[in-house]
mmCIF file of C-alpha atoms in Angstrom:
data_model
loop_
_atom_site.group_PDB
_atom_site.id
_atom_site.type_symbol
_atom_site.label_atom_id
_atom_site.label_comp_id
_atom_site.label_asym_id
_atom_site.label_seq_id
_atom_site.Cartn_x
_atom_site.Cartn_y
_atom_site.Cartn_z
ATOM 1 C CA UNK A 1 6.563 11.962 16.815
ATOM 2 C CA UNK A 2 3.416 12.395 14.755
ATOM 3 C CA UNK A 3 2.145 9.158 13.281
ATOM 4 C CA UNK A 4 1.489 8.869 9.531
ATOM 5 C CA UNK A 5 -1.937 9.922 8.256
ATOM 6 C CA UNK A 6 -4.462 7.126 7.735
ATOM 7 C CA UNK A 7 -5.902 6.700 4.257
ATOM 8 C CA UNK A 8 -8.172 4.261 2.455
ATOM 9 C CA UNK A 9 -6.946 2.005 -0.341
ATOM 10 C CA UNK A 10 -10.026 1.901 -2.563
ATOM 11 C CA UNK A 11 -9.672 -1.706 -3.749
ATOM 12 C CA UNK A 12 -12.400 -2.901 -1.388
ATOM 13 C CA UNK A 13 -15.017 -0.799 -3.184
ATOM 14 C CA UNK A 14 -14.366 -2.430 -6.559
ATOM 15 C CA UNK A 15 -16.624 -5.462 -6.237
ATOM 16 C CA UNK A 16 -19.740 -3.309 -5.813
ATOM 17 C CA UNK A 17 -18.898 0.183 -7.036
ATOM 18 C CA UNK A 18 -17.052 1.722 -9.967
ATOM 19 C CA UNK A 19 -14.563 4.420 -9.007
ATOM 20 C CA UNK A 20 -15.145 6.261 -12.281
ATOM 21 C CA UNK A 21 -18.944 6.377 -12.073
ATOM 22 C CA UNK A 22 -19.598 6.089 -8.318
ATOM 23 C CA UNK A 23 -16.844 8.493 -7.324
ATOM 24 C CA UNK A 24 -18.940 10.761 -5.141
ATOM 25 C CA UNK A 25 -20.496 7.851 -3.248
ATOM 26 C CA UNK A 26 -17.113 6.234 -2.580
ATOM 27 C CA UNK A 27 -15.405 9.454 -1.501
ATOM 28 C CA UNK A 28 -18.348 10.359 0.724
ATOM 29 C CA UNK A 29 -17.958 6.989 2.478
ATOM 30 C CA UNK A 30 -14.232 7.566 2.924
ATOM 31 C CA UNK A 31 -14.632 11.091 4.258
ATOM 32 C CA UNK A 32 -17.495 10.135 6.577
ATOM 33 C CA UNK A 33 -15.412 7.322 8.082
ATOM 34 C CA UNK A 34 -12.663 9.784 8.991
ATOM 35 C CA UNK A 35 -9.895 8.963 6.551
ATOM 36 C CA UNK A 36 -7.331 11.601 5.606
ATOM 37 C CA UNK A 37 -6.823 10.486 2.016
ATOM 38 C CA UNK A 38 -7.022 7.729 -0.562
ATOM 39 C CA UNK A 39 -4.898 5.365 -2.614
ATOM 40 C CA UNK A 40 -6.324 4.912 -6.096
ATOM 41 C CA UNK A 41 -7.507 7.324 -8.776
ATOM 42 C CA UNK A 42 -10.409 7.768 -11.155
ATOM 43 C CA UNK A 43 -9.552 8.236 -14.835
ATOM 44 C CA UNK A 44 -10.419 11.948 -14.996
ATOM 45 C CA UNK A 45 -7.609 13.193 -12.801
ATOM 46 C CA UNK A 46 -8.555 16.877 -12.800
ATOM 47 C CA UNK A 47 -12.159 16.155 -11.837
ATOM 48 C CA UNK A 48 -11.049 13.619 -9.240
ATOM 49 C CA UNK A 49 -8.753 16.193 -7.649
ATOM 50 C CA UNK A 50 -11.689 18.583 -7.325
ATOM 51 C CA UNK A 51 -13.810 15.861 -5.754
ATOM 52 C CA UNK A 52 -11.072 15.088 -3.237
ATOM 53 C CA UNK A 53 -10.579 18.758 -2.416
ATOM 54 C CA UNK A 54 -14.300 19.254 -1.841
ATOM 55 C CA UNK A 55 -14.157 16.650 0.925
ATOM 56 C CA UNK A 56 -10.841 17.674 2.434
ATOM 57 C CA UNK A 57 -9.223 14.439 1.260
ATOM 58 C CA UNK A 58 -5.656 14.085 0.012
ATOM 59 C CA UNK A 59 -4.382 11.868 -2.765
ATOM 60 C CA UNK A 60 -2.064 9.518 -0.897
ATOM 61 C CA UNK A 61 -0.723 7.243 -3.628
ATOM 62 C CA UNK A 62 -1.277 5.436 -6.886
ATOM 63 C CA UNK A 63 -0.628 1.709 -7.218
ATOM 64 C CA UNK A 64 0.820 0.096 -10.327
ATOM 65 C CA UNK A 65 3.205 -2.589 -11.571
ATOM 66 C CA UNK A 66 6.912 -2.667 -12.352
ATOM 67 C CA UNK A 67 6.250 -2.516 -16.095
ATOM 68 C CA UNK A 68 4.740 0.939 -15.731
ATOM 69 C CA UNK A 69 8.088 2.206 -14.450
ATOM 70 C CA UNK A 70 9.819 1.950 -17.827
ATOM 71 C CA UNK A 71 8.498 5.450 -18.580
ATOM 72 C CA UNK A 72 7.741 7.449 -15.441
ATOM 73 C CA UNK A 73 6.494 10.553 -17.278
ATOM 74 C CA UNK A 74 2.786 9.574 -17.092
ATOM 75 C CA UNK A 75 3.128 8.900 -13.358
ATOM 76 C CA UNK A 76 4.750 12.264 -12.757
ATOM 77 C CA UNK A 77 2.050 14.062 -14.722
ATOM 78 C CA UNK A 78 -0.710 12.186 -12.943
ATOM 79 C CA UNK A 79 0.635 12.984 -9.484
ATOM 80 C CA UNK A 80 1.171 16.638 -10.387
ATOM 81 C CA UNK A 81 -2.534 16.875 -11.231
ATOM 82 C CA UNK A 82 -3.679 14.934 -8.178
ATOM 83 C CA UNK A 83 -1.336 16.577 -5.715
ATOM 84 C CA UNK A 84 0.242 13.308 -4.628
ATOM 85 C CA UNK A 85 3.842 12.239 -4.189
ATOM 86 C CA UNK A 86 3.810 8.464 -3.727
ATOM 87 C CA UNK A 87 3.757 5.423 -6.010
ATOM 88 C CA UNK A 88 3.280 1.849 -4.769
ATOM 89 C CA UNK A 89 4.250 -1.076 -6.973
ATOM 90 C CA UNK A 90 3.401 -4.767 -6.642
ATOM 91 C CA UNK A 91 4.899 -7.877 -8.153
ATOM 92 C CA UNK A 92 7.834 -8.311 -10.489
ATOM 93 C CA UNK A 93 7.768 -7.940 -14.270
ATOM 94 C CA UNK A 94 5.185 -10.723 -14.402
ATOM 95 C CA UNK A 95 3.166 -12.346 -11.642
ATOM 96 C CA UNK A 96 4.253 -15.805 -12.781
ATOM 97 C CA UNK A 97 8.014 -15.221 -12.922
ATOM 98 C CA UNK A 98 9.702 -15.339 -9.522
ATOM 99 C CA UNK A 99 13.190 -16.590 -10.338
ATOM 100 C CA UNK A 100 16.460 -14.991 -9.306
ATOM 101 C CA UNK A 101 16.688 -13.300 -12.711
ATOM 102 C CA UNK A 102 13.095 -12.045 -12.412
ATOM 103 C CA UNK A 103 13.989 -10.359 -9.136
ATOM 104 C CA UNK A 104 17.232 -8.919 -10.512
ATOM 105 C CA UNK A 105 15.473 -7.491 -13.561
ATOM 106 C CA UNK A 106 12.673 -5.924 -11.520
ATOM 107 C CA UNK A 107 15.079 -4.495 -8.944
ATOM 108 C CA UNK A 108 17.155 -2.796 -11.653
ATOM 109 C CA UNK A 109 14.052 -1.176 -13.149
ATOM 110 C CA UNK A 110 12.795 -0.052 -9.733
ATOM 111 C CA UNK A 111 16.126 1.478 -8.762
ATOM 112 C CA UNK A 112 16.431 3.441 -11.994
ATOM 113 C CA UNK A 113 12.806 4.596 -11.949
ATOM 114 C CA UNK A 114 12.997 5.438 -8.275
ATOM 115 C CA UNK A 115 15.893 7.810 -8.866
ATOM 116 C CA UNK A 116 14.021 9.593 -11.656
ATOM 117 C CA UNK A 117 10.875 9.814 -9.556
ATOM 118 C CA UNK A 118 12.776 11.103 -6.550
ATOM 119 C CA UNK A 119 14.229 13.856 -8.753
ATOM 120 C CA UNK A 120 10.602 14.859 -9.381
ATOM 121 C CA UNK A 121 9.811 14.797 -5.658
ATOM 122 C CA UNK A 122 7.989 11.456 -5.806
ATOM 123 C CA UNK A 123 8.547 8.487 -3.490
ATOM 124 C CA UNK A 124 8.516 4.918 -4.848
ATOM 125 C CA UNK A 125 7.587 1.991 -2.577
ATOM 126 C CA UNK A 126 7.629 -1.782 -3.185
ATOM 127 C CA UNK A 127 4.469 -3.442 -1.830
ATOM 128 C CA UNK A 128 4.951 -7.025 -0.653
ATOM 129 C CA UNK A 129 2.641 -9.996 -0.842
ATOM 130 C CA UNK A 130 3.389 -13.415 0.658
ATOM 131 C CA UNK A 131 5.471 -14.845 -2.195
ATOM 132 C CA UNK A 132 8.470 -12.645 -1.365
ATOM 133 C CA UNK A 133 8.981 -14.784 1.738
ATOM 134 C CA UNK A 134 9.498 -17.927 -0.343
ATOM 135 C CA UNK A 135 13.034 -19.173 -1.066
ATOM 136 C CA UNK A 136 14.355 -18.270 -4.505
ATOM 137 C CA UNK A 137 18.139 -18.542 -4.481
ATOM 138 C CA UNK A 138 19.304 -21.332 -2.216
ATOM 139 C CA UNK A 139 18.512 -20.148 1.292
ATOM 140 C CA UNK A 140 17.645 -16.606 0.201
ATOM 141 C CA UNK A 141 14.045 -15.489 -0.075
ATOM 142 C CA UNK A 142 12.650 -12.958 -2.497
ATOM 143 C CA UNK A 143 12.529 -10.476 0.360
ATOM 144 C CA UNK A 144 16.239 -11.075 1.030
ATOM 145 C CA UNK A 145 16.942 -10.274 -2.622
ATOM 146 C CA UNK A 146 14.879 -7.079 -2.433
ATOM 147 C CA UNK A 147 16.546 -5.953 0.787
ATOM 148 C CA UNK A 148 19.989 -6.646 -0.683
ATOM 149 C CA UNK A 149 19.335 -5.138 -4.109
ATOM 150 C CA UNK A 150 17.079 -2.120 -3.708
ATOM 151 C CA UNK A 151 18.642 1.321 -3.537
ATOM 152 C CA UNK A 152 16.798 2.625 -0.502
ATOM 153 C CA UNK A 153 17.606 6.196 -1.435
ATOM 154 C CA UNK A 154 15.430 5.615 -4.505
ATOM 155 C CA UNK A 155 12.844 2.977 -3.567
ATOM 156 C CA UNK A 156 11.786 1.643 -0.196
ATOM 157 C CA UNK A 157 9.208 -0.759 1.195
ATOM 158 C CA UNK A 158 5.449 -0.510 1.415
ATOM 159 C CA UNK A 159 4.898 -3.194 4.027
ATOM 160 C CA UNK A 160 1.551 -4.961 3.955
ATOM 161 C CA UNK A 161 1.318 -6.431 7.444
ATOM 162 C CA UNK A 162 -1.282 -9.105 6.643
ATOM 163 C CA UNK A 163 0.728 -10.418 3.699
ATOM 164 C CA UNK A 164 3.801 -10.533 5.971
ATOM 165 C CA UNK A 165 1.819 -12.737 8.357
ATOM 166 C CA UNK A 166 0.576 -14.939 5.525
ATOM 167 C CA UNK A 167 4.182 -15.247 4.348
ATOM 168 C CA UNK A 168 5.087 -16.807 7.677
ATOM 169 C CA UNK A 169 6.670 -13.846 9.477
ATOM 170 C CA UNK A 170 5.562 -11.792 12.466
ATOM 171 C CA UNK A 171 4.527 -8.313 11.269
ATOM 172 C CA UNK A 172 5.778 -6.361 14.289
ATOM 173 C CA UNK A 173 9.131 -8.148 14.251
ATOM 174 C CA UNK A 174 9.520 -7.549 10.521
ATOM 175 C CA UNK A 175 8.638 -3.867 10.850
ATOM 176 C CA UNK A 176 11.142 -3.317 13.655
ATOM 177 C CA UNK A 177 13.919 -5.178 11.853
ATOM 178 C CA UNK A 178 13.505 -3.088 8.695
ATOM 179 C CA UNK A 179 12.235 0.192 10.109
ATOM 180 C CA UNK A 180 14.837 2.280 8.271
ATOM 181 C CA UNK A 181 13.732 0.850 4.899
ATOM 182 C CA UNK A 182 9.977 1.444 5.259
ATOM 183 C CA UNK A 183 8.298 4.399 3.575
ATOM 184 C CA UNK A 184 4.664 3.292 3.422
ATOM 185 C CA UNK A 185 2.325 0.856 5.182
ATOM 186 C CA UNK A 186 -0.748 -1.149 4.303
ATOM 187 C CA UNK A 187 -2.907 -2.258 7.222
ATOM 188 C CA UNK A 188 -5.196 -5.188 6.455
ATOM 189 C CA UNK A 189 -6.369 -8.298 8.258
ATOM 190 C CA UNK A 190 -7.105 -11.950 7.502
ATOM 191 C CA UNK A 191 -9.027 -14.431 9.639
ATOM 192 C CA UNK A 192 -7.330 -17.537 8.253
ATOM 193 C CA UNK A 193 -9.942 -18.047 5.580
ATOM 194 C CA UNK A 194 -10.891 -14.644 4.190
ATOM 195 C CA UNK A 195 -9.865 -11.011 4.303
ATOM 196 C CA UNK A 196 -11.470 -9.292 7.247
ATOM 197 C CA UNK A 197 -11.926 -5.854 8.731
ATOM 198 C CA UNK A 198 -9.128 -4.676 11.021
ATOM 199 C CA UNK A 199 -9.281 -6.279 14.436
ATOM 200 C CA UNK A 200 -11.351 -9.214 13.203
ATOM 201 C CA UNK A 201 -8.470 -11.303 11.921
ATOM 202 C CA UNK A 202 -5.147 -12.746 13.007
ATOM 203 C CA UNK A 203 -2.838 -9.736 12.697
ATOM 204 C CA UNK A 204 -1.514 -8.595 16.084
ATOM 205 C CA UNK A 205 -2.332 -4.914 15.755
ATOM 206 C CA UNK A 206 -1.269 -4.156 19.320
ATOM 207 C CA UNK A 207 2.214 -5.285 18.318
ATOM 208 C CA UNK A 208 2.106 -3.385 15.038
ATOM 209 C CA UNK A 209 0.963 -0.187 16.742
ATOM 210 C CA UNK A 210 3.733 -0.491 19.330
ATOM 211 C CA UNK A 211 6.309 -0.402 16.525
ATOM 212 C CA UNK A 212 4.635 2.313 14.436
ATOM 213 C CA UNK A 213 6.276 5.295 16.218
ATOM 214 C CA UNK A 214 9.684 3.832 15.295
ATOM 215 C CA UNK A 215 8.881 3.960 11.570
ATOM 216 C CA UNK A 216 9.931 7.547 11.132
ATOM 217 C CA UNK A 217 10.113 7.313 7.333
ATOM 218 C CA UNK A 218 6.542 6.035 6.869
ATOM 219 C CA UNK A 219 4.570 8.575 4.862
ATOM 220 C CA UNK A 220 1.119 6.972 4.997
ATOM 221 C CA UNK A 221 -0.809 4.132 6.586
ATOM 222 C CA UNK A 222 -3.382 2.892 4.099
ATOM 223 C CA UNK A 223 -6.131 0.557 5.263
ATOM 224 C CA UNK A 224 -6.586 -2.002 2.513
ATOM 225 C CA UNK A 225 -9.000 -4.911 2.202
ATOM 226 C CA UNK A 226 -8.992 -7.044 -0.927
ATOM 227 C CA UNK A 227 -12.597 -8.179 -0.507
ATOM 228 C CA UNK A 228 -15.381 -8.036 2.056
ATOM 229 C CA UNK A 229 -18.542 -9.902 2.956
ATOM 230 C CA UNK A 230 -20.398 -6.665 3.666
ATOM 231 C CA UNK A 231 -21.029 -3.371 1.936
ATOM 232 C CA UNK A 232 -17.626 -1.762 1.236
ATOM 233 C CA UNK A 233 -18.695 1.489 2.920
ATOM 234 C CA UNK A 234 -19.438 -0.383 6.138
ATOM 235 C CA UNK A 235 -16.194 -2.346 5.851
ATOM 236 C CA UNK A 236 -14.092 0.796 5.440
ATOM 237 C CA UNK A 237 -15.860 2.482 8.362
ATOM 238 C CA UNK A 238 -15.375 -0.499 10.690
ATOM 239 C CA UNK A 239 -11.637 -0.727 10.006
ATOM 240 C CA UNK A 240 -11.105 2.997 10.505
ATOM 241 C CA UNK A 241 -13.133 2.970 13.713
ATOM 242 C CA UNK A 242 -11.073 0.055 15.029
ATOM 243 C CA UNK A 243 -7.823 2.034 14.904
ATOM 244 C CA UNK A 244 -9.458 5.117 16.375
ATOM 245 C CA UNK A 245 -11.344 3.383 19.192
ATOM 246 C CA UNK A 246 -8.716 0.797 20.096
ATOM 247 C CA UNK A 247 -5.513 2.821 19.753
ATOM 248 C CA UNK A 248 -6.649 6.438 19.551
ATOM 249 C CA UNK A 249 -5.240 6.575 16.010
#
């Protein structure tokens, strides 16, 4: 089967560049590195779409929080303009609240919003961090609650493999165990102290890549790095080159 396209989550550029004012520079870096698309949008959606089109880039996804799902109309309008069909969400209703009731409340909102978005042709994905692997309800973890409570016809998982590792699980094992519930992927790496370019950290990418063909529902692989010790353009290029040169991907 064809593997998902590889895009760039633009978070890494934020420490040095502004997506709204340095748009051309950022998108030139992304296109030059060989990415197929991006996750993250400038404020002027119509202009941003033109800038993407000029470089042959696709709009892969937007990333927001659960609170933004109470009214999905702005998301639908945004994605119609940008030509995208995917929304990633992180966290619960607040970043501080991680109780059983916090999970239940967030899951209910995600399920309802996911159904409305799916009716509009848009796919909703829950993006994990490490805290979902902590126990919340007796022996159950937050991830257990999500897997039990999400309506996977409406909202599925955006699995961030480095956060899975930092949560104490093996990324490849987790991906294989939940392959039917995965609709999006974030590839990132961590060296034990800091975020790092792909292949320079502790994530077993050989294992991850061995599982990738089994993830038939995955719509995108986005390379994401929260921060870097080098110029973001160089960071993005190194990570993309790693997948291409090491795995032919």
